[in-house]
Structure formats: C-alpha cells, structure tokens
C-alpha atoms as one frame of an Amber mdcrd trajectory, in Angstrom:
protein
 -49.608  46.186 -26.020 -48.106  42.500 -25.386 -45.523  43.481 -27.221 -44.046
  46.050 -24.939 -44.396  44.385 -21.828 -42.137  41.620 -22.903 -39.389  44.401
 -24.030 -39.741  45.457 -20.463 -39.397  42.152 -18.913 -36.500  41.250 -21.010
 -34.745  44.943 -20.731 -35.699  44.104 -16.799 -33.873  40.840 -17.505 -30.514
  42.932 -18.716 -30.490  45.414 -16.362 -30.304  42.423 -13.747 -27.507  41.387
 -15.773 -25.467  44.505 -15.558 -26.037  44.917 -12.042 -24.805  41.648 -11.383
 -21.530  42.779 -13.173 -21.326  45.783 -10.396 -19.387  44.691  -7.126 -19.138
  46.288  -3.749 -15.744  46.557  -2.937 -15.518  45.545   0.263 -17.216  42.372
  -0.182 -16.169  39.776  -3.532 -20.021  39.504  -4.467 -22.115  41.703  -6.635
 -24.789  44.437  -5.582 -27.478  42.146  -6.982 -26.364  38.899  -5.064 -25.643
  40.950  -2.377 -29.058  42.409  -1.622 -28.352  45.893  -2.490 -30.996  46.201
  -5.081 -34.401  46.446  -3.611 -36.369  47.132  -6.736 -36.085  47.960 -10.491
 -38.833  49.608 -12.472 -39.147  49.641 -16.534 -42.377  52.109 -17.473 -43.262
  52.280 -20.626 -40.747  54.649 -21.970 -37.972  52.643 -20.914 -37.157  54.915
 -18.067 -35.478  52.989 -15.327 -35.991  53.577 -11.296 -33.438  51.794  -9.419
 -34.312  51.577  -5.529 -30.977  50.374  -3.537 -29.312  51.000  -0.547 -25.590
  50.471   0.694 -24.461  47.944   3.323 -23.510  51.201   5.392 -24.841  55.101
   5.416 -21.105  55.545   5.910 -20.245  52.978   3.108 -16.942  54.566   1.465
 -18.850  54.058  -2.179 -21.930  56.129  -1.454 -21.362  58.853  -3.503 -19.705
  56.571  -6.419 -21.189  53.644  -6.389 -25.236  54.511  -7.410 -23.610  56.532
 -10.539 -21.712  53.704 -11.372 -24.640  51.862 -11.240 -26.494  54.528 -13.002
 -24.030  54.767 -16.112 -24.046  50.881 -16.750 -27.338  50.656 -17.006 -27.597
  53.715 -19.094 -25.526  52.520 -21.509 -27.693  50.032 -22.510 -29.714  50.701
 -25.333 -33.268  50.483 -24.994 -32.858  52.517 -21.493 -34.315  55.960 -22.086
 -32.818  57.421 -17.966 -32.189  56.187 -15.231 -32.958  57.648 -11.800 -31.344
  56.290  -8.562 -32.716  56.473  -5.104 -30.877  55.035  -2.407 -32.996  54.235
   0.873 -31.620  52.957   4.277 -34.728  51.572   4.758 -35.177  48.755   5.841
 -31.839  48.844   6.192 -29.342  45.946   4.509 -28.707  43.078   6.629 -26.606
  40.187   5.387 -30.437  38.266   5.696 -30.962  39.852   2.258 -28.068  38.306
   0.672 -28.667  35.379  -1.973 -28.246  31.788  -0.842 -25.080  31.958  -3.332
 -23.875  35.119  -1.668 -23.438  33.610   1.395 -22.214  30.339  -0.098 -19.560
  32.727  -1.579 -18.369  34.231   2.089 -18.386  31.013   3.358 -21.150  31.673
   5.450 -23.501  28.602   4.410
C-alpha cells in the first residue's frame, strides 16, 4: 500500500513540474508560480483532478489554456486522465502569487 502512495506523491511531484513549464501569456511567470493552480489530486488509479482558475473570467486563454494544461499533463506516463475544473472562486488575486512571482514582476 506504501508503495503507491509514494508513486502518487512523486507523479504529484511531476505534474508540479509540468505545470510550472505552462505560462500565462500575459504575465512572464508560470500558472504554478502564479497562483493559478488551486489543487491537484492523484487517486489511486492515477487519474488526475486539476482545480485552477484564470487571472480573469474574461482571460483571452480560457478556453485554451486548461486543455493545454490538460494535454501536458496527460502526456505523462503514469497519468491514467485528467479532468480540469476551473473555479472563479475565490477568485485569483496577485496575493496568491509565489514570493518568486512577485520577485519576478518586480513587485517585491
């Protein structure tokens, strides 16, 4: 049983990884850094939920961006699906932006 919940934690590990490969293109950071990524679930079967939301409901990327996300992190091995759900709330603020983020826009 150990065994599996370490091959969740570390396919947790590379999803985090390919999400921080994923940019919004407005803004020069990742969707990770950037707070876009509320949550990420790995059950047993190595199905992925991704909770995230946009930095806008009228964010130009809406439609794109969560399948974008949703391919990447399909295409990693172990990952059985992936299912997306994008939630405005709470809604992004730049408060849920990484320390780094906001040493990246200057805003630190």
């Amino acid at each position: 049983m150990s065994e599996i919940a370490i091959d969740t934690n570390e396919l947790g590990e590379k999803i985090v990884r390919v999400l921080k490969t994923i940019y919004d293109p407005e803004i020069p950071v990742d969707i990770y850094e950037l707070g876009l990524i509320y949550d990420v679930f790995v059950n047993e079967d190595f199905d992925v939920k991704i909770l995230m939301t946009l930095t806008s409901p009228n964010c130009p990327v809406a439609e794109s961006l969560p399948e974008e996300i949703r391919e990447k992190v399909k295409s990693l091995d172990a990952v059985n699906d992936v299912e997306m759900e994008l939630t405005f709330d709470p809604p992004w603020s730049q408060d849920l932006m990484s320390e780094e983020a906001k040493l990246e826009l200057g805003m630190l």
